[in-house]
DNA sequence: TTATAATATGCATTATTCATGTATCTTTGT
DNA sequence: ACAAAGATACATGAATAATGCATATTATAA
C-alpha cells in the first residue's frame, strides 16, 4: 500500500517545473527562456533518465506539461500551478483501479460483500481530500525549493 | 496502490467466522461447537492453505481470533463482531508505512516538501472512515453469506 | 501411550509488478 | 548535415508479494 515511485517522480517533476516557471511558463533561470530537460531533472533528483523519460512523456500526454523535441527542446508547465489538482495527477499516474481485488482470485462472498463498497468509498475520500490541493500548494516554500534545486545537481 | 491479498484474506476469514459465530463464539453449524479450521477456509474460498495459515496466525497474534492447536483444534472470533474495527484490521495486516516514500531514493526536496504531509493526512482520512465500520457491518447480509459459505467448498 | 489432527514456524520457490537499462527512431534548431 | 532533445519499443533487474514444502509443536482421542 504505497504510491509508485513513478507517481512520486511525476510530482517531483511538477514541483521542479513550478519553481522554474516564469510568466511565460519557461524556465526563469536564464533570460533566453531555456526549457527544462530530462537531464536537468535527473541530475537534480539523482534519478534514472529512462524512468524520468517515461514520466515526462506521460505528463505530456496528460497535458500537464508541454514537451518540445529537438535541439533546445525540453518541457514546461502547460497550466498554472493552481490549476493542477493533486488528485488528478495522482489518479492518472498511479492508475485508478479499486484498492481491493474481488476477482483474481474470485471471492465467493462477492454477491453479499459489503467490504468492497466501504473500501471504495474510503478511496474516494482520500482523493476528495487531495482534490483540495494543487501544485501551487506544493510551492509554498518556493524560495527554499529553488535554492535546493539550484544547488543540487 | 492496492491492498495486499493477505489483508483481503484476513477480512474474508473474519467474515466467515462472523457468519458461523454462535453465542459462545463457536461454530454454530454443529451442536458440538466444532471450531473452524484452516482447511474449511481454504475449501470455501479456494485459497492456498499455507497462506491462510499465516493470516490465521497473524489474526491470532492480534487477538482478533483465538486459535486452538491439536486435534479438534481450530479458531473462532475472540471478540464480538461490532468490536472489530476495520481500520484496525487493515492497518495491522497491511502494515502502516507512509504511502509516499521520501527516502529510497532520498528526495532533495524533502526539507521544503509539502506533499508528504498532504498524503499522510489523506491516508488518515481513509482510515478514519474505515474506523466507522466494524465486522458487524460486513455481516449485514449474514443469511446470504451463510448460504454462500455452506454451499461453496 | 501412541496415533492423529490441528496450528506454528522457517525456509525455499515462484509470480507479479515495479524499476531500470539499452537501443533506436523522430523531431528540430543550428 | 549534425547534434541535441524527446518518443518508443523491448529487454533486463530488483523488490515484494504469493505460494509451496517440510517439520515442529500441541492437544485430543483411541
Tab-separated table of C-alpha atoms (C1' of nucleotides) in Angstrom:
chain	number	residue	atom	x	y	z
A	1	UNK	CA	0.000	0.000	0.000
A	2	UNK	CA	2.184	2.777	-1.284
A	3	UNK	CA	2.258	5.138	-4.195
A	4	UNK	CA	4.543	4.072	-7.005
A	5	UNK	CA	7.858	5.844	-7.392
A	6	UNK	CA	6.627	6.629	-10.857
A	7	UNK	CA	3.867	8.779	-9.366
A	8	UNK	CA	6.227	10.301	-6.879
A	9	UNK	CA	8.672	11.228	-9.614
A	10	UNK	CA	5.876	12.836	-11.584
A	11	UNK	CA	5.021	15.050	-8.643
A	12	UNK	CA	8.651	15.982	-8.106
A	13	UNK	CA	8.971	16.929	-11.751
A	14	UNK	CA	5.943	19.174	-11.490
A	15	UNK	CA	7.350	20.785	-8.371
A	16	UNK	CA	10.625	21.388	-10.143
A	17	UNK	CA	8.861	22.983	-13.080
A	18	UNK	CA	6.767	25.057	-10.744
A	19	UNK	CA	9.822	26.609	-9.155
A	20	UNK	CA	11.342	27.418	-12.551
A	21	UNK	CA	8.235	28.841	-14.018
A	22	UNK	CA	8.199	32.470	-15.100
A	23	UNK	CA	5.319	34.436	-16.543
A	24	UNK	CA	5.659	32.654	-19.859
A	25	UNK	CA	5.854	29.195	-18.380
A	26	UNK	CA	9.514	28.913	-19.279
A	27	UNK	CA	12.493	28.401	-17.106
A	28	UNK	CA	13.364	31.674	-15.492
A	29	UNK	CA	16.939	30.918	-14.523
A	30	UNK	CA	18.098	32.247	-17.832
A	31	UNK	CA	16.983	35.185	-19.910
A	32	UNK	CA	16.726	33.038	-23.033
A	33	UNK	CA	13.799	31.112	-21.528
A	34	UNK	CA	15.632	27.818	-21.717
A	35	UNK	CA	13.391	24.809	-21.245
A	36	UNK	CA	13.819	22.243	-18.526
A	37	UNK	CA	15.271	18.965	-19.765
A	38	UNK	CA	15.077	15.391	-18.591
A	39	UNK	CA	18.792	15.594	-17.971
A	40	UNK	CA	18.363	18.500	-15.577
A	41	UNK	CA	15.676	16.623	-13.626
A	42	UNK	CA	17.847	13.535	-13.416
A	43	UNK	CA	20.786	15.484	-12.124
A	44	UNK	CA	18.735	17.356	-9.581
A	45	UNK	CA	16.943	14.345	-8.128
A	46	UNK	CA	19.550	11.730	-8.997
A	47	UNK	CA	17.145	9.547	-10.943
A	48	UNK	CA	17.435	7.256	-13.930
A	49	UNK	CA	16.858	9.119	-17.174
A	50	UNK	CA	14.844	6.287	-18.653
A	51	UNK	CA	12.285	6.387	-15.947
A	52	UNK	CA	12.045	10.158	-15.933
A	53	UNK	CA	11.718	9.995	-19.686
A	54	UNK	CA	8.561	7.935	-19.356
A	55	UNK	CA	7.048	10.035	-16.649
A	56	UNK	CA	7.699	13.233	-18.603
A	57	UNK	CA	6.093	11.687	-21.626
A	58	UNK	CA	3.091	10.705	-19.542
A	59	UNK	CA	2.751	14.189	-18.070
A	60	UNK	CA	2.836	15.482	-21.620
A	61	UNK	CA	0.036	13.176	-22.709
A	62	UNK	CA	-1.970	14.412	-19.736
A	63	UNK	CA	-1.369	17.946	-20.977
A	64	UNK	CA	0.031	18.969	-17.658
A	65	UNK	CA	3.278	19.905	-19.350
A	66	UNK	CA	4.165	20.791	-22.888
A	67	UNK	CA	7.121	18.970	-24.369
A	68	UNK	CA	9.346	20.118	-27.216
A	69	UNK	CA	11.508	17.758	-29.185
A	70	UNK	CA	14.712	18.561	-30.941
A	71	UNK	CA	17.635	20.736	-30.118
A	72	UNK	CA	16.966	23.198	-27.314
A	73	UNK	CA	13.885	21.158	-26.585
A	74	UNK	CA	12.533	20.327	-23.184
A	75	UNK	CA	9.290	20.926	-21.369
A	76	UNK	CA	7.407	23.353	-19.183
A	77	UNK	CA	4.126	23.542	-17.304
A	78	UNK	CA	1.136	23.734	-19.602
A	79	UNK	CA	-1.091	25.160	-16.864
A	80	UNK	CA	-0.800	27.483	-13.941
A	81	UNK	CA	0.195	25.635	-10.758
A	82	UNK	CA	-3.128	26.439	-9.121
A	83	UNK	CA	-4.917	24.648	-11.950
A	84	UNK	CA	-3.099	21.369	-11.430
A	85	UNK	CA	-5.037	19.392	-8.863
A	86	UNK	CA	-3.166	16.721	-6.961
A	87	UNK	CA	-5.960	14.174	-7.075
A	88	UNK	CA	-5.908	14.295	-10.852
A	89	UNK	CA	-2.152	13.908	-11.110
A	90	UNK	CA	-2.021	11.015	-8.685
A	91	UNK	CA	-5.049	9.223	-10.074
A	92	UNK	CA	-3.646	9.402	-13.574
A	93	UNK	CA	-0.071	8.459	-12.811
A	94	UNK	CA	-0.971	5.854	-10.273
A	95	UNK	CA	-3.802	4.263	-12.172
A	96	UNK	CA	-7.286	4.197	-10.737
A	97	UNK	CA	-8.148	0.587	-10.001
A	98	UNK	CA	-10.133	-0.444	-6.933
A	99	UNK	CA	-7.998	-0.813	-3.824
A	100	UNK	CA	-9.425	-4.217	-3.130
A	101	UNK	CA	-9.453	-7.080	-5.560
A	102	UNK	CA	-12.602	-9.193	-5.542
A	103	UNK	CA	-11.712	-11.314	-8.525
A	104	UNK	CA	-8.286	-12.884	-9.070
A	105	UNK	CA	-8.836	-14.998	-7.210
A	106	UNK	CA	-12.575	-14.683	-7.333
A	107	UNK	CA	-14.165	-14.316	-3.918
A	108	UNK	CA	-17.303	-16.371	-3.330
A	109	UNK	CA	-18.593	-13.773	-0.900
A	110	UNK	CA	-18.756	-11.162	-3.649
A	111	UNK	CA	-22.565	-11.088	-4.070
A	112	UNK	CA	-23.096	-10.400	-0.377
A	113	UNK	CA	-19.919	-8.465	0.322
A	114	UNK	CA	-20.148	-5.068	1.994
A	115	UNK	CA	-16.410	-4.570	2.084
A	116	UNK	CA	-15.726	-3.521	-1.464
A	117	UNK	CA	-18.120	-0.591	-1.197
A	118	UNK	CA	-16.618	0.587	2.078
A	119	UNK	CA	-13.078	0.495	0.748
A	120	UNK	CA	-14.134	2.178	-2.478
A	121	UNK	CA	-15.753	4.988	-0.522
A	122	UNK	CA	-12.650	5.368	1.608
A	123	UNK	CA	-10.569	5.638	-1.501
A	124	UNK	CA	-12.813	8.390	-2.798
A	125	UNK	CA	-12.454	10.275	0.473
A	126	UNK	CA	-8.691	10.119	0.045
A	127	UNK	CA	-8.929	11.582	-3.423
A	128	UNK	CA	-11.547	14.110	-2.361
A	129	UNK	CA	-9.044	15.397	0.126
A	130	UNK	CA	-6.279	15.587	-2.459
A	131	UNK	CA	-8.665	17.458	-4.707
A	132	UNK	CA	-8.459	20.393	-2.317
A	133	UNK	CA	-4.793	20.868	-3.161
A	134	UNK	CA	-2.971	21.988	-6.249
A	135	UNK	CA	0.615	22.234	-7.378
A	136	UNK	CA	0.572	25.772	-6.034
A	137	UNK	CA	0.193	24.338	-2.530
A	138	UNK	CA	3.331	22.303	-3.078
A	139	UNK	CA	5.180	25.501	-3.937
A	140	UNK	CA	4.567	27.342	-0.707
A	141	UNK	CA	8.243	27.192	0.125
A	142	UNK	CA	9.150	28.127	-3.394
A	143	UNK	CA	12.230	30.097	-2.465
A	144	UNK	CA	13.654	27.245	-0.450
A	145	UNK	CA	12.869	24.789	-3.221
A	146	UNK	CA	14.554	26.993	-5.807
A	147	UNK	CA	17.602	27.148	-3.649
A	148	UNK	CA	17.645	23.382	-3.174
A	149	UNK	CA	17.173	22.694	-6.859
A	150	UNK	CA	19.821	25.168	-7.937
A	151	UNK	CA	22.464	23.797	-5.598
A	152	UNK	CA	21.637	20.112	-6.067
A	153	UNK	CA	22.915	18.510	-9.259
B	1	UNK	CA	-1.922	1.078	-4.896
B	2	UNK	CA	-3.930	-1.845	-3.719
B	3	UNK	CA	-4.442	-3.774	-0.523
B	4	UNK	CA	-2.481	-6.997	-0.321
B	5	UNK	CA	-4.301	-10.248	-0.865
B	6	UNK	CA	-3.003	-11.116	2.564
B	7	UNK	CA	-5.146	-8.351	4.064
B	8	UNK	CA	-8.073	-9.300	1.903
B	9	UNK	CA	-7.847	-12.916	3.019
B	10	UNK	CA	-7.774	-11.812	6.620
B	11	UNK	CA	-11.013	-9.910	6.192
B	12	UNK	CA	-12.632	-12.829	4.416
B	13	UNK	CA	-11.651	-15.124	7.254
B	14	UNK	CA	-13.212	-12.767	9.783
B	15	UNK	CA	-16.384	-12.598	7.728
B	16	UNK	CA	-16.509	-16.361	7.576
B	17	UNK	CA	-16.091	-16.626	11.329
B	18	UNK	CA	-18.705	-13.963	11.840
B	19	UNK	CA	-21.304	-15.961	9.982
B	20	UNK	CA	-20.509	-19.108	11.964
B	21	UNK	CA	-20.442	-17.461	15.295
B	22	UNK	CA	-22.941	-18.511	17.920
B	23	UNK	CA	-23.415	-17.129	21.407
B	24	UNK	CA	-20.281	-18.878	22.600
B	25	UNK	CA	-18.093	-17.767	19.765
B	26	UNK	CA	-18.004	-21.255	18.351
B	27	UNK	CA	-19.142	-22.586	15.041
B	28	UNK	CA	-22.874	-22.996	15.169
B	29	UNK	CA	-23.298	-25.389	12.272
B	30	UNK	CA	-22.930	-28.276	14.609
B	31	UNK	CA	-24.185	-28.931	18.109
B	32	UNK	CA	-20.735	-29.954	19.280
B	33	UNK	CA	-19.428	-26.406	18.806
B	34	UNK	CA	-16.859	-27.539	16.289
B	35	UNK	CA	-14.189	-24.947	15.569
B	36	UNK	CA	-13.473	-23.512	12.157
B	37	UNK	CA	-10.291	-24.878	10.599
B	38	UNK	CA	-7.841	-23.566	8.051
B	39	UNK	CA	-8.918	-26.423	5.821
B	40	UNK	CA	-12.530	-25.255	5.872
B	41	UNK	CA	-11.499	-21.706	4.954
B	42	UNK	CA	-9.335	-22.949	2.098
B	43	UNK	CA	-12.115	-25.077	0.700
B	44	UNK	CA	-14.667	-22.308	0.958
B	45	UNK	CA	-12.555	-19.586	-0.657
B	46	UNK	CA	-10.312	-21.844	-2.740
B	47	UNK	CA	-7.085	-20.482	-1.281
B	48	UNK	CA	-3.654	-21.905	-0.520
B	49	UNK	CA	-3.531	-23.381	2.956
B	50	UNK	CA	-0.037	-22.032	3.597
B	51	UNK	CA	-1.101	-18.500	3.052
B	52	UNK	CA	-4.273	-18.849	5.083
B	53	UNK	CA	-2.198	-20.477	7.768
B	54	UNK	CA	-0.105	-17.353	8.113
B	55	UNK	CA	-3.023	-14.978	8.097
B	56	UNK	CA	-4.832	-17.003	10.735
B	57	UNK	CA	-1.733	-16.978	12.868
B	58	UNK	CA	-1.483	-13.221	12.471
B	59	UNK	CA	-5.126	-12.721	13.409
B	60	UNK	CA	-4.427	-14.815	16.468
B	61	UNK	CA	-1.483	-12.661	17.482
B	62	UNK	CA	-3.718	-9.624	17.083
B	63	UNK	CA	-6.168	-11.322	19.447
B	64	UNK	CA	-8.952	-10.940	16.962
B	65	UNK	CA	-9.391	-14.694	16.947
B	66	UNK	CA	-8.479	-17.393	19.382
B	67	UNK	CA	-6.655	-20.364	17.945
B	68	UNK	CA	-6.526	-23.881	19.343
B	69	UNK	CA	-3.875	-26.363	18.362
B	70	UNK	CA	-4.167	-30.095	18.333
B	71	UNK	CA	-6.886	-32.489	17.334
B	72	UNK	CA	-10.304	-30.841	17.036
B	73	UNK	CA	-8.452	-27.552	17.109
B	74	UNK	CA	-9.251	-24.524	15.032
B	75	UNK	CA	-10.184	-20.963	15.772
B	76	UNK	CA	-13.055	-18.599	16.464
B	77	UNK	CA	-13.645	-14.911	16.953
B	78	UNK	CA	-12.184	-13.592	20.162
B	79	UNK	CA	-14.408	-10.519	20.151
B	80	UNK	CA	-17.916	-9.608	19.170
B	81	UNK	CA	-18.124	-8.529	15.527
B	82	UNK	CA	-19.103	-4.997	16.497
B	83	UNK	CA	-15.864	-4.683	18.463
B	84	UNK	CA	-13.648	-5.464	15.494
B	85	UNK	CA	-12.959	-2.191	13.690
B	86	UNK	CA	-11.970	-2.379	10.051
B	87	UNK	CA	-9.300	0.294	10.274
B	88	UNK	CA	-7.501	-1.716	12.914
B	89	UNK	CA	-7.642	-4.949	10.969
B	90	UNK	CA	-6.452	-3.374	7.758
B	91	UNK	CA	-3.749	-1.271	9.349
B	92	UNK	CA	-2.342	-4.273	11.133
B	93	UNK	CA	-2.497	-6.761	8.290
B	94	UNK	CA	-1.442	-4.292	5.668
B	95	UNK	CA	1.322	-2.635	7.615
B	96	UNK	CA	1.208	1.042	8.341
B	97	UNK	CA	4.018	2.720	6.418
B	98	UNK	CA	3.627	6.136	4.816
B	99	UNK	CA	2.015	5.994	1.403
B	100	UNK	CA	4.766	8.084	-0.098
B	101	UNK	CA	8.428	7.319	0.130
B	102	UNK	CA	10.692	10.321	0.633
B	103	UNK	CA	13.885	8.367	1.123
B	104	UNK	CA	14.944	5.431	-1.024
B	105	UNK	CA	15.845	7.156	-3.135
B	106	UNK	CA	16.233	10.213	-0.981
B	107	UNK	CA	14.432	13.252	-2.334
B	108	UNK	CA	16.360	16.526	-2.224
B	109	UNK	CA	13.120	18.451	-1.907
B	110	UNK	CA	12.357	16.788	1.425
B	111	UNK	CA	13.107	19.775	3.691
B	112	UNK	CA	10.733	22.003	1.763
B	113	UNK	CA	8.224	19.391	0.664
B	114	UNK	CA	4.532	19.925	1.372
B	115	UNK	CA	3.480	16.733	-0.325
B	116	UNK	CA	4.302	14.183	2.336
B	117	UNK	CA	2.068	15.881	4.857
B	118	UNK	CA	-0.842	16.104	2.445
B	119	UNK	CA	-0.636	12.451	1.517
B	120	UNK	CA	-0.229	11.431	5.143
B	121	UNK	CA	-3.360	13.361	6.069
B	122	UNK	CA	-5.269	11.777	3.195
B	123	UNK	CA	-4.219	8.380	4.415
B	124	UNK	CA	-5.524	9.187	7.872
B	125	UNK	CA	-8.855	10.263	6.409
B	126	UNK	CA	-9.083	6.899	4.686
B	127	UNK	CA	-8.511	5.083	7.962
B	128	UNK	CA	-10.782	7.450	9.871
B	129	UNK	CA	-13.532	6.424	7.522
B	130	UNK	CA	-12.825	2.729	7.968
B	131	UNK	CA	-12.871	3.310	11.715
B	132	UNK	CA	-16.591	3.925	11.452
B	133	UNK	CA	-17.164	0.325	10.406
B	134	UNK	CA	-16.824	-2.982	12.180
B	135	UNK	CA	-17.028	-6.613	11.229
B	136	UNK	CA	-20.700	-6.432	12.136
B	137	UNK	CA	-21.210	-4.084	9.177
B	138	UNK	CA	-19.710	-6.706	6.905
B	139	UNK	CA	-22.265	-9.185	8.167
B	140	UNK	CA	-25.381	-7.275	7.194
B	141	UNK	CA	-26.247	-9.934	4.669
B	142	UNK	CA	-25.404	-12.641	7.114
B	143	UNK	CA	-28.028	-15.061	5.900
B	144	UNK	CA	-26.875	-14.798	2.327
B	145	UNK	CA	-23.252	-15.183	3.373
B	146	UNK	CA	-24.074	-18.259	5.418
B	147	UNK	CA	-25.791	-19.753	2.455
B	148	UNK	CA	-22.839	-18.977	0.174
B	149	UNK	CA	-20.309	-20.372	2.622
B	150	UNK	CA	-22.291	-23.535	3.269
B	151	UNK	CA	-22.722	-24.342	-0.410
B	152	UNK	CA	-19.230	-23.329	-1.536
B	153	UNK	CA	-16.476	-25.836	-0.846
C	1	DT	C1'	0.948	-44.068	25.251
C	2	DT	C1'	0.574	-43.813	20.675
C	3	DA	C1'	-1.648	-42.146	16.587
C	4	DT	C1'	-3.792	-38.348	14.595
C	5	DA	C1'	-5.320	-33.874	13.534
C	6	DA	C1'	-4.768	-29.496	14.120
C	7	DT	C1'	-1.859	-24.881	14.336
C	8	DA	C1'	3.126	-22.805	14.394
C	9	DT	C1'	7.213	-21.705	12.066
C	10	DG	C1'	11.068	-21.295	8.969
C	11	DC	C1'	12.887	-21.626	4.608
C	12	DA	C1'	12.556	-22.098	-0.399
C	13	DT	C1'	10.459	-21.047	-4.659
C	14	DT	C1'	7.514	-18.776	-7.948
C	15	DA	C1'	4.972	-14.973	-9.853
C	16	DT	C1'	3.976	-10.308	-10.400
C	17	DT	C1'	4.874	-5.777	-10.724
C	18	DC	C1'	7.765	-2.035	-10.491
C	19	DA	C1'	12.005	-0.037	-11.748
C	20	DT	C1'	15.697	0.471	-14.699
C	21	DG	C1'	18.693	-0.188	-18.867
C	22	DT	C1'	19.803	-0.324	-23.937
C	23	DA	C1'	18.909	0.813	-28.459
C	24	DT	C1'	16.929	3.209	-31.978
C	25	DC	C1'	13.659	6.494	-34.079
C	26	DT	C1'	11.881	11.076	-34.757
C	27	DT	C1'	11.993	15.873	-34.460
C	28	DT	C1'	14.022	20.390	-34.695
C	29	DG	C1'	17.342	24.152	-34.282
C	30	DT	C1'	21.938	25.481	-35.820
D	1	DA	C1'	24.341	17.580	-42.282
D	2	DC	C1'	24.829	17.440	-37.482
D	3	DA	C1'	23.688	17.469	-32.814
D	4	DA	C1'	20.530	17.641	-29.087
D	5	DA	C1'	16.457	16.823	-27.452
D	6	DG	C1'	12.097	13.829	-26.532
D	7	DA	C1'	9.437	9.288	-28.253
D	8	DT	C1'	9.152	4.495	-28.327
D	9	DA	C1'	9.956	-0.402	-28.023
D	10	DC	C1'	11.989	-4.038	-25.993
D	11	DA	C1'	14.857	-6.311	-22.564
D	12	DT	C1'	16.611	-6.916	-18.005
D	13	DG	C1'	16.904	-6.472	-12.998
D	14	DA	C1'	15.077	-5.854	-8.350
D	15	DA	C1'	11.696	-5.908	-4.882
D	16	DT	C1'	7.919	-7.803	-2.834
D	17	DA	C1'	4.016	-10.486	-2.673
D	18	DA	C1'	2.268	-15.014	-3.036
D	19	DT	C1'	2.713	-19.700	-2.649
D	20	DG	C1'	4.816	-24.250	-1.596
D	21	DC	C1'	7.207	-27.589	1.313
D	22	DA	C1'	8.933	-29.516	5.349
D	23	DT	C1'	8.921	-30.046	10.014
D	24	DA	C1'	7.934	-28.808	14.861
D	25	DT	C1'	4.630	-28.389	18.402
D	26	DT	C1'	0.390	-29.182	20.726
D	27	DA	C1'	-3.854	-31.369	22.183
D	28	DT	C1'	-7.232	-34.891	21.850
D	29	DA	C1'	-8.897	-39.394	21.409
D	30	DA	C1'	-8.477	-44.199	20.811
